[in-house]
Structure formats: structure tokens, C-alpha cells
PDB file of N, CA, C and O in Angstrom:
ATOM      1  N   MET A   1     -23.435-117.666 138.184  1.00 51.00           N
ATOM      2  CA  MET A   1     -22.019-117.364 138.241  1.00 51.00           C
ATOM      3  C   MET A   1     -21.756-116.018 137.580  1.00 51.00           C
ATOM      4  O   MET A   1     -22.347-115.680 136.568  1.00 51.00           O
ATOM      5  N   SER A   2     -20.865-115.239 138.146  1.00 57.00           N
ATOM      6  CA  SER A   2     -20.547-113.913 137.628  1.00 57.00           C
ATOM      7  C   SER A   2     -19.723-114.003 136.356  1.00 57.00           C
ATOM      8  O   SER A   2     -19.006-114.964 136.129  1.00 57.00           O
ATOM      9  N   ALA A   3     -19.837-112.954 135.559  1.00 64.00           N
ATOM     10  CA  ALA A   3     -18.991-112.854 134.370  1.00 64.00           C
ATOM     11  C   ALA A   3     -17.553-112.613 134.826  1.00 64.00           C
ATOM     12  O   ALA A   3     -17.322-111.938 135.826  1.00 64.00           O
ATOM     13  N   PRO A   4     -16.560-113.168 134.132  1.00 63.00           N
ATOM     14  CA  PRO A   4     -15.175-113.067 134.597  1.00 63.00           C
ATOM     15  C   PRO A   4     -14.663-111.634 134.728  1.00 63.00           C
ATOM     16  O   PRO A   4     -13.781-111.373 135.530  1.00 63.00           O
ATOM     17  N   GLN A   5     -15.221-110.703 133.974  1.00 66.00           N
ATOM     18  CA  GLN A   5     -14.743-109.325 134.099  1.00 66.00           C
ATOM     19  C   GLN A   5     -15.197-108.685 135.404  1.00 66.00           C
ATOM     20  O   GLN A   5     -14.715-107.627 135.773  1.00 66.00           O
ATOM     21  N   TYR A   6     -16.106-109.328 136.141  1.00 72.00           N
ATOM     22  CA  TYR A   6     -16.583-108.789 137.408  1.00 72.00           C
ATOM     23  C   TYR A   6     -16.082-109.563 138.614  1.00 72.00           C
ATOM     24  O   TYR A   6     -16.536-109.369 139.711  1.00 72.00           O
ATOM     25  N   ARG A   7     -15.129-110.428 138.417  1.00 76.00           N
ATOM     26  CA  ARG A   7     -14.617-111.225 139.524  1.00 76.00           C
ATOM     27  C   ARG A   7     -13.635-110.415 140.361  1.00 76.00           C
ATOM     28  O   ARG A   7     -13.112-109.396 139.930  1.00 76.00           O
ATOM     29  N   SER A   8     -13.385-110.895 141.539  1.00 87.00           N
ATOM     30  CA  SER A   8     -12.387-110.311 142.424  1.00 87.00           C
ATOM     31  C   SER A   8     -11.073-111.039 142.175  1.00 87.00           C
ATOM     32  O   SER A   8     -11.013-112.266 142.250  1.00 87.00           O
ATOM     33  N   VAL A   9     -10.025-110.287 141.872  1.00 90.00           N
ATOM     34  CA  VAL A   9      -8.755-110.921 141.544  1.00 90.00           C
ATOM     35  C   VAL A   9      -7.592-110.062 142.020  1.00 90.00           C
ATOM     36  O   VAL A   9      -7.663-108.835 142.001  1.00 90.00           O
ATOM     37  N   ILE A  10      -6.552-110.717 142.484  1.00 94.00           N
ATOM     38  CA  ILE A  10      -5.283-110.064 142.803  1.00 94.00           C
ATOM     39  C   ILE A  10      -4.296-110.533 141.746  1.00 94.00           C
ATOM     40  O   ILE A  10      -4.105-111.731 141.547  1.00 94.00           O
ATOM     41  N   LEU A  11      -3.692-109.594 141.059  1.00 94.00           N
ATOM     42  CA  LEU A  11      -2.717-109.903 140.015  1.00 94.00           C
ATOM     43  C   LEU A  11      -1.321-109.628 140.554  1.00 94.00           C
ATOM     44  O   LEU A  11      -1.077-108.574 141.120  1.00 94.00           O
ATOM     45  N   TYR A  12      -0.417-110.562 140.371  1.00 97.00           N
ATOM     46  CA  TYR A  12       0.929-110.387 140.905  1.00 97.00           C
ATOM     47  C   TYR A  12       1.971-110.377 139.796  1.00 97.00           C
ATOM     48  O   TYR A  12       1.762-110.935 138.717  1.00 97.00           O
ATOM     49  N   HIS A  13       3.107-109.711 140.094  1.00 96.00           N
ATOM     50  CA  HIS A  13       4.220-109.616 139.147  1.00 96.00           C
ATOM     51  C   HIS A  13       5.266-110.702 139.369  1.00 96.00           C
ATOM     52  O   HIS A  13       5.939-111.114 138.444  1.00 96.00           O
ATOM     53  N   ASP A  14       5.436-111.104 140.635  1.00 97.00           N
ATOM     54  CA  ASP A  14       6.514-112.043 140.945  1.00 97.00           C
ATOM     55  C   ASP A  14       6.102-112.925 142.126  1.00 97.00           C
ATOM     56  O   ASP A  14       5.021-112.766 142.697  1.00 97.00           O
ATOM     57  N   GLU A  15       6.968-113.855 142.477  1.00 98.00           N
ATOM     58  CA  GLU A  15       6.653-114.814 143.542  1.00 98.00           C
ATOM     59  C   GLU A  15       6.507-114.154 144.915  1.00 98.00           C
ATOM     60  O   GLU A  15       5.753-114.634 145.755  1.00 98.00           O
ATOM     61  N   VAL A  16       7.203-113.058 145.138  1.00 98.00           N
ATOM     62  CA  VAL A  16       7.080-112.337 146.415  1.00 98.00           C
ATOM     63  C   VAL A  16       5.662-111.776 146.541  1.00 98.00           C
ATOM     64  O   VAL A  16       5.018-111.907 147.590  1.00 98.00           O
ATOM     65  N   GLN A  17       5.182-111.150 145.482  1.00 98.00           N
ATOM     66  CA  GLN A  17       3.817-110.617 145.504  1.00 98.00           C
ATOM     67  C   GLN A  17       2.791-111.743 145.609  1.00 98.00           C
ATOM     68  O   GLN A  17       1.785-111.611 146.318  1.00 98.00           O
ATOM     69  N   LYS A  18       3.040-112.850 144.934  1.00 98.00           N
ATOM     70  CA  LYS A  18       2.117-113.982 145.004  1.00 98.00           C
ATOM     71  C   LYS A  18       2.019-114.496 146.438  1.00 98.00           C
ATOM     72  O   LYS A  18       0.923-114.731 146.950  1.00 98.00           O
ATOM     73  N   ALA A  19       3.157-114.661 147.085  1.00 98.00           N
ATOM     74  CA  ALA A  19       3.166-115.150 148.469  1.00 98.00           C
ATOM     75  C   ALA A  19       2.445-114.178 149.399  1.00 98.00           C
ATOM     76  O   ALA A  19       1.681-114.594 150.273  1.00 98.00           O
ATOM     77  N   ALA A  20       2.666-112.881 149.200  1.00 97.00           N
ATOM     78  CA  ALA A  20       1.998-111.875 150.036  1.00 97.00           C
ATOM     79  C   ALA A  20       0.485-111.922 149.820  1.00 97.00           C
ATOM     80  O   ALA A  20      -0.289-111.823 150.784  1.00 97.00           O
ATOM     81  N   ALA A  21       0.057-112.082 148.574  1.00 97.00           N
ATOM     82  CA  ALA A  21      -1.372-112.157 148.274  1.00 97.00           C
ATOM     83  C   ALA A  21      -1.993-113.399 148.904  1.00 97.00           C
ATOM     84  O   ALA A  21      -3.088-113.334 149.483  1.00 97.00           O
ATOM     85  N   GLU A  22      -1.317-114.525 148.800  1.00 97.00           N
ATOM     86  CA  GLU A  22      -1.844-115.764 149.386  1.00 97.00           C
ATOM     87  C   GLU A  22      -1.937-115.669 150.899  1.00 97.00           C
ATOM     88  O   GLU A  22      -2.909-116.117 151.505  1.00 97.00           O
ATOM     89  N   GLU A  23      -0.935-115.070 151.516  1.00 96.00           N
ATOM     90  CA  GLU A  23      -0.959-114.889 152.972  1.00 96.00           C
ATOM     91  C   GLU A  23      -2.093-113.958 153.384  1.00 96.00           C
ATOM     92  O   GLU A  23      -2.818-114.230 154.343  1.00 96.00           O
ATOM     93  N   SER A  24      -2.263-112.877 152.650  1.00 94.00           N
ATOM     94  CA  SER A  24      -3.335-111.933 152.950  1.00 94.00           C
ATOM     95  C   SER A  24      -4.711-112.577 152.800  1.00 94.00           C
ATOM     96  O   SER A  24      -5.593-112.397 153.642  1.00 94.00           O
ATOM     97  N   LYS A  25      -4.879-113.350 151.757  1.00 95.00           N
ATOM     98  CA  LYS A  25      -6.152-114.032 151.533  1.00 95.00           C
ATOM     99  C   LYS A  25      -6.431-115.040 152.645  1.00 95.00           C
ATOM    100  O   LYS A  25      -7.555-115.123 153.151  1.00 95.00           O
ATOM    101  N   ALA A  26      -5.427-115.783 153.045  1.00 95.00           N
ATOM    102  CA  ALA A  26      -5.592-116.774 154.121  1.00 95.00           C
ATOM    103  C   ALA A  26      -5.952-116.087 155.441  1.00 95.00           C
ATOM    104  O   ALA A  26      -6.805-116.571 156.190  1.00 95.00           O
ATOM    105  N   THR A  27      -5.316-114.961 155.702  1.00 93.00           N
ATOM    106  CA  THR A  27      -5.614-114.208 156.929  1.00 93.00           C
ATOM    107  C   THR A  27      -7.047-113.684 156.892  1.00 93.00           C
ATOM    108  O   THR A  27      -7.786-113.803 157.871  1.00 93.00           O
ATOM    109  N   ALA A  28      -7.449-113.120 155.763  1.00 89.00           N
ATOM    110  CA  ALA A  28      -8.808-112.591 155.626  1.00 89.00           C
ATOM    111  C   ALA A  28      -9.840-113.704 155.739  1.00 89.00           C
ATOM    112  O   ALA A  28     -10.906-113.506 156.327  1.00 89.00           O
ATOM    113  N   ALA A  29      -9.536-114.861 155.200  1.00 92.00           N
ATOM    114  CA  ALA A  29     -10.485-115.980 155.200  1.00 92.00           C
ATOM    115  C   ALA A  29     -10.878-116.394 156.616  1.00 92.00           C
ATOM    116  O   ALA A  29     -11.995-116.880 156.835  1.00 92.00           O
ATOM    117  N   LYS A  30      -9.994-116.184 157.568  1.00 91.00           N
ATOM    118  CA  LYS A  30     -10.286-116.538 158.964  1.00 91.00           C
ATOM    119  C   LYS A  30     -11.395-115.667 159.549  1.00 91.00           C
ATOM    120  O   LYS A  30     -11.988-116.028 160.561  1.00 91.00           O
ATOM    121  N   GLN A  31     -11.651-114.520 158.922  1.00 85.00           N
ATOM    122  CA  GLN A  31     -12.644-113.580 159.428  1.00 85.00           C
ATOM    123  C   GLN A  31     -14.056-113.836 158.901  1.00 85.00           C
ATOM    124  O   GLN A  31     -15.004-113.193 159.337  1.00 85.00           O
ATOM    125  N   PHE A  32     -14.186-114.740 157.951  1.00 87.00           N
ATOM    126  CA  PHE A  32     -15.470-114.958 157.295  1.00 87.00           C
ATOM    127  C   PHE A  32     -15.881-116.425 157.352  1.00 87.00           C
ATOM    128  O   PHE A  32     -15.045-117.313 157.248  1.00 87.00           O
ATOM    129  N   ALA A  33     -17.173-116.653 157.491  1.00 91.00           N
ATOM    130  CA  ALA A  33     -17.697-118.023 157.522  1.00 91.00           C
ATOM    131  C   ALA A  33     -17.667-118.656 156.136  1.00 91.00           C
ATOM    132  O   ALA A  33     -17.447-119.856 156.004  1.00 91.00           O
ATOM    133  N   ARG A  34     -17.890-117.845 155.118  1.00 92.00           N
ATOM    134  CA  ARG A  34     -17.887-118.348 153.743  1.00 92.00           C
ATOM    135  C   ARG A  34     -16.507-118.159 153.127  1.00 92.00           C
ATOM    136  O   ARG A  34     -15.744-117.289 153.537  1.00 92.00           O
ATOM    137  N   PRO A  35     -16.170-118.958 152.142  1.00 92.00           N
ATOM    138  CA  PRO A  35     -14.842-118.872 151.528  1.00 92.00           C
ATOM    139  C   PRO A  35     -14.601-117.512 150.856  1.00 92.00           C
ATOM    140  O   PRO A  35     -15.519-116.911 150.304  1.00 92.00           O
ATOM    141  N   VAL A  36     -13.369-117.066 150.891  1.00 91.00           N
ATOM    142  CA  VAL A  36     -12.955-115.881 150.141  1.00 91.00           C
ATOM    143  C   VAL A  36     -12.705-116.362 148.721  1.00 91.00           C
ATOM    144  O   VAL A  36     -11.883-117.250 148.495  1.00 91.00           O
ATOM    145  N   VAL A  37     -13.400-115.800 147.764  1.00 91.00           N
ATOM    146  CA  VAL A  37     -13.338-116.302 146.389  1.00 91.00           C
ATOM    147  C   VAL A  37     -12.407-115.480 145.490  1.00 91.00           C
ATOM    148  O   VAL A  37     -12.323-115.725 144.294  1.00 91.00           O
ATOM    149  N   THR A  38     -11.703-114.541 146.061  1.00 94.00           N
ATOM    150  CA  THR A  38     -10.763-113.740 145.282  1.00 94.00           C
ATOM    151  C   THR A  38      -9.723-114.653 144.662  1.00 94.00           C
ATOM    152  O   THR A  38      -9.112-115.467 145.338  1.00 94.00           O
ATOM    153  N   GLU A  39      -9.530-114.506 143.350  1.00 95.00           N
ATOM    154  CA  GLU A  39      -8.534-115.300 142.646  1.00 95.00           C
ATOM    155  C   GLU A  39      -7.168-114.634 142.767  1.00 95.00           C
ATOM    156  O   GLU A  39      -7.072-113.420 142.917  1.00 95.00           O
ATOM    157  N   ILE A  40      -6.129-115.417 142.710  1.00 97.00           N
ATOM    158  CA  ILE A  40      -4.753-114.904 142.700  1.00 97.00           C
ATOM    159  C   ILE A  40      -4.111-115.455 141.436  1.00 97.00           C
ATOM    160  O   ILE A  40      -3.986-116.674 141.286  1.00 97.00           O
ATOM    161  N   GLN A  41      -3.750-114.539 140.524  1.00 96.00           N
ATOM    162  CA  GLN A  41      -3.232-114.961 139.224  1.00 96.00           C
ATOM    163  C   GLN A  41      -2.056-114.087 138.804  1.00 96.00           C
ATOM    164  O   GLN A  41      -1.974-112.919 139.198  1.00 96.00           O
ATOM    165  N   PRO A  42      -1.179-114.628 137.962  1.00 97.00           N
ATOM    166  CA  PRO A  42      -0.084-113.800 137.443  1.00 97.00           C
ATOM    167  C   PRO A  42      -0.643-112.705 136.530  1.00 97.00           C
ATOM    168  O   PRO A  42      -1.629-112.920 135.827  1.00 97.00           O
ATOM    169  N   LEU A  43      -0.005-111.555 136.579  1.00 95.00           N
ATOM    170  CA  LEU A  43      -0.399-110.464 135.697  1.00 95.00           C
ATOM    171  C   LEU A  43       0.008-110.802 134.280  1.00 95.00           C
ATOM    172  O   LEU A  43       1.166-111.090 133.998  1.00 95.00           O
ATOM    173  N   GLY A  44      -0.935-110.820 133.408  1.00 92.00           N
ATOM    174  CA  GLY A  44      -0.669-111.042 131.981  1.00 92.00           C
ATOM    175  C   GLY A  44      -1.011-109.766 131.249  1.00 92.00           C
ATOM    176  O   GLY A  44      -0.688-108.666 131.704  1.00 92.00           O
ATOM    177  N   ARG A  45      -1.715-109.890 130.188  1.00 90.00           N
ATOM    178  CA  ARG A  45      -2.184-108.722 129.457  1.00 90.00           C
ATOM    179  C   ARG A  45      -3.272-108.059 130.286  1.00 90.00           C
ATOM    180  O   ARG A  45      -4.194-108.721 130.759  1.00 90.00           O
ATOM    181  N   PHE A  46      -3.157-106.782 130.491  1.00 84.00           N
ATOM    182  CA  PHE A  46      -4.088-106.047 131.350  1.00 84.00           C
ATOM    183  C   PHE A  46      -4.663-104.871 130.579  1.00 84.00           C
ATOM    184  O   PHE A  46      -3.923-104.132 129.936  1.00 84.00           O
ATOM    185  N   TYR A  47      -5.960-104.728 130.647  1.00 86.00           N
ATOM    186  CA  TYR A  47      -6.632-103.610 129.990  1.00 86.00           C
ATOM    187  C   TYR A  47      -7.285-102.750 131.060  1.00 86.00           C
ATOM    188  O   TYR A  47      -8.140-103.228 131.800  1.00 86.00           O
ATOM    189  N   LYS A  48      -6.871-101.523 131.145  1.00 87.00           N
ATOM    190  CA  LYS A  48      -7.454-100.603 132.121  1.00 87.00           C
ATOM    191  C   LYS A  48      -8.900-100.308 131.709  1.00 87.00           C
ATOM    192  O   LYS A  48      -9.191-100.098 130.533  1.00 87.00           O
ATOM    193  N   ALA A  49      -9.781-100.285 132.699  1.00 87.00           N
ATOM    194  CA  ALA A  49     -11.184 -99.997 132.425  1.00 87.00           C
ATOM    195  C   ALA A  49     -11.356 -98.551 131.976  1.00 87.00           C
ATOM    196  O   ALA A  49     -10.512 -97.688 132.240  1.00 87.00           O
ATOM    197  N   GLU A  50     -12.467 -98.305 131.336  1.00 91.00           N
ATOM    198  CA  GLU A  50     -12.777 -96.956 130.886  1.00 91.00           C
ATOM    199  C   GLU A  50     -12.813 -96.002 132.079  1.00 91.00           C
ATOM    200  O   GLU A  50     -13.068 -96.405 133.209  1.00 91.00           O
ATOM    201  N   ALA A  51     -12.599 -94.720 131.809  1.00 91.00           N
ATOM    202  CA  ALA A  51     -12.520 -93.707 132.875  1.00 91.00           C
ATOM    203  C   ALA A  51     -13.764 -93.707 133.765  1.00 91.00           C
ATOM    204  O   ALA A  51     -13.658 -93.544 134.979  1.00 91.00           O
ATOM    205  N   TYR A  52     -14.937 -93.913 133.189  1.00 87.00           N
ATOM    206  CA  TYR A  52     -16.151 -93.849 134.014  1.00 87.00           C
ATOM    207  C   TYR A  52     -16.264 -95.017 134.993  1.00 87.00           C
ATOM    208  O   TYR A  52     -17.070 -94.989 135.923  1.00 87.00           O
ATOM    209  N   HIS A  53     -15.433 -96.056 134.822  1.00 87.00           N
ATOM    210  CA  HIS A  53     -15.407 -97.165 135.775  1.00 87.00           C
ATOM    211  C   HIS A  53     -14.424 -96.921 136.918  1.00 87.00           C
ATOM    212  O   HIS A  53     -14.504 -97.583 137.957  1.00 87.00           O
ATOM    213  N   GLN A  54     -13.500 -96.010 136.760  1.00 91.00           N
ATOM    214  CA  GLN A  54     -12.479 -95.758 137.773  1.00 91.00           C
ATOM    215  C   GLN A  54     -13.121 -95.098 138.998  1.00 91.00           C
ATOM    216  O   GLN A  54     -13.897 -94.153 138.872  1.00 91.00           O
ATOM    217  N   ASP A  55     -12.816 -95.597 140.176  1.00 92.00           N
ATOM    218  CA  ASP A  55     -13.369 -95.055 141.427  1.00 92.00           C
ATOM    219  C   ASP A  55     -14.892 -94.949 141.364  1.00 92.00           C
ATOM    220  O   ASP A  55     -15.489 -93.975 141.828  1.00 92.00           O
ATOM    221  N   TYR A  56     -15.509 -95.951 140.813  1.00 91.00           N
ATOM    222  CA  TYR A  56     -16.956 -95.910 140.553  1.00 91.00           C
ATOM    223  C   TYR A  56     -17.759 -95.613 141.813  1.00 91.00           C
ATOM    224  O   TYR A  56     -18.606 -94.712 141.816  1.00 91.00           O
ATOM    225  N   TYR A  57     -17.513 -96.328 142.872  1.00 93.00           N
ATOM    226  CA  TYR A  57     -18.293 -96.116 144.099  1.00 93.00           C
ATOM    227  C   TYR A  57     -18.054 -94.724 144.661  1.00 93.00           C
ATOM    228  O   TYR A  57     -18.997 -94.039 145.050  1.00 93.00           O
ATOM    229  N   ARG A  58     -16.815 -94.312 144.697  1.00 93.00           N
ATOM    230  CA  ARG A  58     -16.483 -92.988 145.227  1.00 93.00           C
ATOM    231  C   ARG A  58     -17.168 -91.882 144.409  1.00 93.00           C
ATOM    232  O   ARG A  58     -17.629 -90.899 144.955  1.00 93.00           O
ATOM    233  N   ASN A  59     -17.248 -92.071 143.105  1.00 94.00           N
ATOM    234  CA  ASN A  59     -17.832 -91.053 142.232  1.00 94.00           C
ATOM    235  C   ASN A  59     -19.348 -91.153 142.087  1.00 94.00           C
ATOM    236  O   ASN A  59     -19.975 -90.205 141.607  1.00 94.00           O
ATOM    237  N   ASN A  60     -19.928 -92.278 142.494  1.00 93.00           N
ATOM    238  CA  ASN A  60     -21.367 -92.491 142.303  1.00 93.00           C
ATOM    239  C   ASN A  60     -22.022 -93.118 143.531  1.00 93.00           C
ATOM    240  O   ASN A  60     -22.796 -94.069 143.410  1.00 93.00           O
ATOM    241  N   PRO A  61     -21.765 -92.605 144.724  1.00 94.00           N
ATOM    242  CA  PRO A  61     -22.259 -93.282 145.928  1.00 94.00           C
ATOM    243  C   PRO A  61     -23.778 -93.361 146.038  1.00 94.00           C
ATOM    244  O   PRO A  61     -24.294 -94.218 146.746  1.00 94.00           O
ATOM    245  N   ASN A  62     -24.501 -92.519 145.318  1.00 95.00           N
ATOM    246  CA  ASN A  62     -25.963 -92.520 145.418  1.00 95.00           C
ATOM    247  C   ASN A  62     -26.648 -93.321 144.317  1.00 95.00           C
ATOM    248  O   ASN A  62     -27.866 -93.420 144.310  1.00 95.00           O
ATOM    249  N   TYR A  63     -25.887 -93.898 143.414  1.00 94.00           N
ATOM    250  CA  TYR A  63     -26.493 -94.742 142.383  1.00 94.00           C
ATOM    251  C   TYR A  63     -27.083 -95.981 143.068  1.00 94.00           C
ATOM    252  O   TYR A  63     -26.525 -96.499 144.048  1.00 94.00           O
ATOM    253  N   PRO A  64     -28.218 -96.453 142.590  1.00 95.00           N
ATOM    254  CA  PRO A  64     -28.852 -97.608 143.233  1.00 95.00           C
ATOM    255  C   PRO A  64     -27.917 -98.808 143.408  1.00 95.00           C
ATOM    256  O   PRO A  64     -27.916 -99.443 144.465  1.00 95.00           O
ATOM    257  N   TYR A  65     -27.122 -99.142 142.398  1.00 92.00           N
ATOM    258  CA  TYR A  65     -26.211-100.286 142.527  1.00 92.00           C
ATOM    259  C   TYR A  65     -25.247-100.087 143.687  1.00 92.00           C
ATOM    260  O   TYR A  65     -24.979-101.019 144.457  1.00 92.00           O
ATOM    261  N   CYS A  66     -24.750 -98.874 143.837  1.00 94.00           N
ATOM    262  CA  CYS A  66     -23.809 -98.590 144.924  1.00 94.00           C
ATOM    263  C   CYS A  66     -24.498 -98.707 146.277  1.00 94.00           C
ATOM    264  O   CYS A  66     -23.925 -99.237 147.225  1.00 94.00           O
ATOM    265  N   GLN A  67     -25.723 -98.212 146.369  1.00 95.00           N
ATOM    266  CA  GLN A  67     -26.449 -98.260 147.638  1.00 95.00           C
ATOM    267  C   GLN A  67     -26.884 -99.667 148.007  1.00 95.00           C
ATOM    268  O   GLN A  67     -26.810-100.058 149.170  1.00 95.00           O
ATOM    269  N   VAL A  68     -27.323-100.439 147.027  1.00 95.00           N
ATOM    270  CA  VAL A  68     -27.905-101.755 147.304  1.00 95.00           C
ATOM    271  C   VAL A  68     -26.860-102.870 147.346  1.00 95.00           C
ATOM    272  O   VAL A  68     -26.972-103.793 148.140  1.00 95.00           O
ATOM    273  N   VAL A  69     -25.832-102.773 146.522  1.00 91.00           N
ATOM    274  CA  VAL A  69     -24.864-103.856 146.423  1.00 91.00           C
ATOM    275  C   VAL A  69     -23.537-103.513 147.108  1.00 91.00           C
ATOM    276  O   VAL A  69     -23.065-104.262 147.968  1.00 91.00           O
ATOM    277  N   ILE A  70     -22.944-102.410 146.741  1.00 92.00           N
ATOM    278  CA  ILE A  70     -21.594-102.100 147.230  1.00 92.00           C
ATOM    279  C   ILE A  70     -21.595-101.642 148.682  1.00 92.00           C
ATOM    280  O   ILE A  70     -20.803-102.137 149.489  1.00 92.00           O
ATOM    281  N   ARG A  71     -22.466-100.686 149.029  1.00 93.00           N
ATOM    282  CA  ARG A  71     -22.454-100.143 150.386  1.00 93.00           C
ATOM    283  C   ARG A  71     -22.616-101.220 151.459  1.00 93.00           C
ATOM    284  O   ARG A  71     -21.832-101.252 152.418  1.00 93.00           O
ATOM    285  N   PRO A  72     -23.580-102.150 151.340  1.00 93.00           N
ATOM    286  CA  PRO A  72     -23.692-103.195 152.372  1.00 93.00           C
ATOM    287  C   PRO A  72     -22.431-104.056 152.485  1.00 93.00           C
ATOM    288  O   PRO A  72     -22.049-104.463 153.590  1.00 93.00           O
ATOM    289  N   LYS A  73     -21.778-104.323 151.362  1.00 90.00           N
ATOM    290  CA  LYS A  73     -20.546-105.114 151.407  1.00 90.00           C
ATOM    291  C   LYS A  73     -19.437-104.345 152.120  1.00 90.00           C
ATOM    292  O   LYS A  73     -18.689-104.920 152.919  1.00 90.00           O
ATOM    293  N   LEU A  74     -19.327-103.056 151.848  1.00 91.00           N
ATOM    294  CA  LEU A  74     -18.308-102.247 152.521  1.00 91.00           C
ATOM    295  C   LEU A  74     -18.593-102.136 154.014  1.00 91.00           C
ATOM    296  O   LEU A  74     -17.671-102.196 154.830  1.00 91.00           O
ATOM    297  N   GLU A  75     -19.863-101.965 154.367  1.00 92.00           N
ATOM    298  CA  GLU A  75     -20.226-101.885 155.784  1.00 92.00           C
ATOM    299  C   GLU A  75     -19.888-103.188 156.505  1.00 92.00           C
ATOM    300  O   GLU A  75     -19.377-103.173 157.624  1.00 92.00           O
ATOM    301  N   LYS A  76     -20.165-104.312 155.864  1.00 88.00           N
ATOM    302  CA  LYS A  76     -19.843-105.612 156.452  1.00 88.00           C
ATOM    303  C   LYS A  76     -18.334-105.760 156.625  1.00 88.00           C
ATOM    304  O   LYS A  76     -17.854-106.194 157.679  1.00 88.00           O
ATOM    305  N   LEU A  77     -17.581-105.364 155.613  1.00 85.00           N
ATOM    306  CA  LEU A  77     -16.125-105.434 155.686  1.00 85.00           C
ATOM    307  C   LEU A  77     -15.584-104.527 156.783  1.00 85.00           C
ATOM    308  O   LEU A  77     -14.714-104.918 157.560  1.00 85.00           O
ATOM    309  N   GLU A  78     -16.102-103.302 156.866  1.00 88.00           N
ATOM    310  CA  GLU A  78     -15.647-102.369 157.904  1.00 88.00           C
ATOM    311  C   GLU A  78     -15.953-102.914 159.299  1.00 88.00           C
ATOM    312  O   GLU A  78     -15.151-102.779 160.221  1.00 88.00           O
ATOM    313  N   LYS A  79     -17.119-103.531 159.451  1.00 87.00           N
ATOM    314  CA  LYS A  79     -17.487-104.120 160.744  1.00 87.00           C
ATOM    315  C   LYS A  79     -16.506-105.240 161.109  1.00 87.00           C
ATOM    316  O   LYS A  79     -16.024-105.313 162.234  1.00 87.00           O
ATOM    317  N   LYS A  80     -16.184-106.110 160.133  1.00 79.00           N
ATOM    318  CA  LYS A  80     -15.249-107.204 160.380  1.00 79.00           C
ATOM    319  C   LYS A  80     -13.847-106.681 160.686  1.00 79.00           C
ATOM    320  O   LYS A  80     -13.126-107.264 161.479  1.00 79.00           O
ATOM    321  N   ALA A  81     -13.465-105.586 160.031  1.00 77.00           N
ATOM    322  CA  ALA A  81     -12.120-105.029 160.201  1.00 77.00           C
ATOM    323  C   ALA A  81     -12.038-104.064 161.378  1.00 77.00           C
ATOM    324  O   ALA A  81     -11.006-103.455 161.601  1.00 77.00           O
ATOM    325  N   GLY A  82     -13.133-103.899 162.090  1.00 74.00           N
ATOM    326  CA  GLY A  82     -13.113-102.995 163.231  1.00 74.00           C
ATOM    327  C   GLY A  82     -13.131-101.525 162.851  1.00 74.00           C
ATOM    328  O   GLY A  82     -12.616-100.688 163.572  1.00 74.00           O
ATOM    329  N   GLY A  83     -13.708-101.207 161.707  1.00 58.00           N
ATOM    330  CA  GLY A  83     -13.837 -99.819 161.289  1.00 58.00           C
ATOM    331  C   GLY A  83     -12.575 -99.219 160.696  1.00 58.00           C
ATOM    332  O   GLY A  83     -12.497 -98.023 160.482  1.00 58.00           O
ATOM    333  N   VAL A  84     -11.571-100.035 160.436  1.00 54.00           N
ATOM    334  CA  VAL A  84     -10.320 -99.539 159.857  1.00 54.00           C
ATOM    335  C   VAL A  84     -10.522 -99.294 158.385  1.00 54.00           C
ATOM    336  O   VAL A  84     -11.089-100.114 157.675  1.00 54.00           O
ATOM    337  N   HIS A  85     -10.043 -98.169 157.883  1.00 52.00           N
ATOM    338  CA  HIS A  85     -10.177 -97.846 156.450  1.00 52.00           C
ATOM    339  C   HIS A  85      -8.861 -98.043 155.772  1.00 52.00           C
ATOM    340  O   HIS A  85      -7.843 -97.738 156.168  1.00 52.00           O
TER     341      HIS A  85
END
């Protein structure tokens, strides 16, 4: 199991955002055989990550982690979404 700081999560401010997130997740789930595990939670205390974590993939596309882990996931997502960015 992943550490909680590395999970996929959508944080919402109000019920409108929560409903939009739930609808988006349900729509996305139809595109995948496995469950979408992104959590949907109210925004509480939030700590912005250090600067070197911001836009990590964009700033480090040739790092092994980006090539082996992130790039294949993005390619799979782009294929499912029809190449839409």
C-alpha cells in the first residue's frame, strides 16, 4: 500500500465541487477495467510541497522514475482519452 502522501486525491471546498469531483470520477471509471482509487475529501489543512516537487514530471522528464513510472501512466491515459491533453 502506498504512503498517504503519495495518494491520488481531489480536495473540495464545497458541495458543488464535491459533486463535480464525484461525477468526474464516475465518468472516468467507465473508461478503466480497474477501479479508480482517487479519493475525494474536503480540503482541510493543506501544506504545499517543496518547490522541487512542483511540476516534477515536466521539470524532470528524463529521470528514471519519470520514464519508468509516470510516462507509461500518462501514455495509457492519453490513449484512453483519445490523445486529448
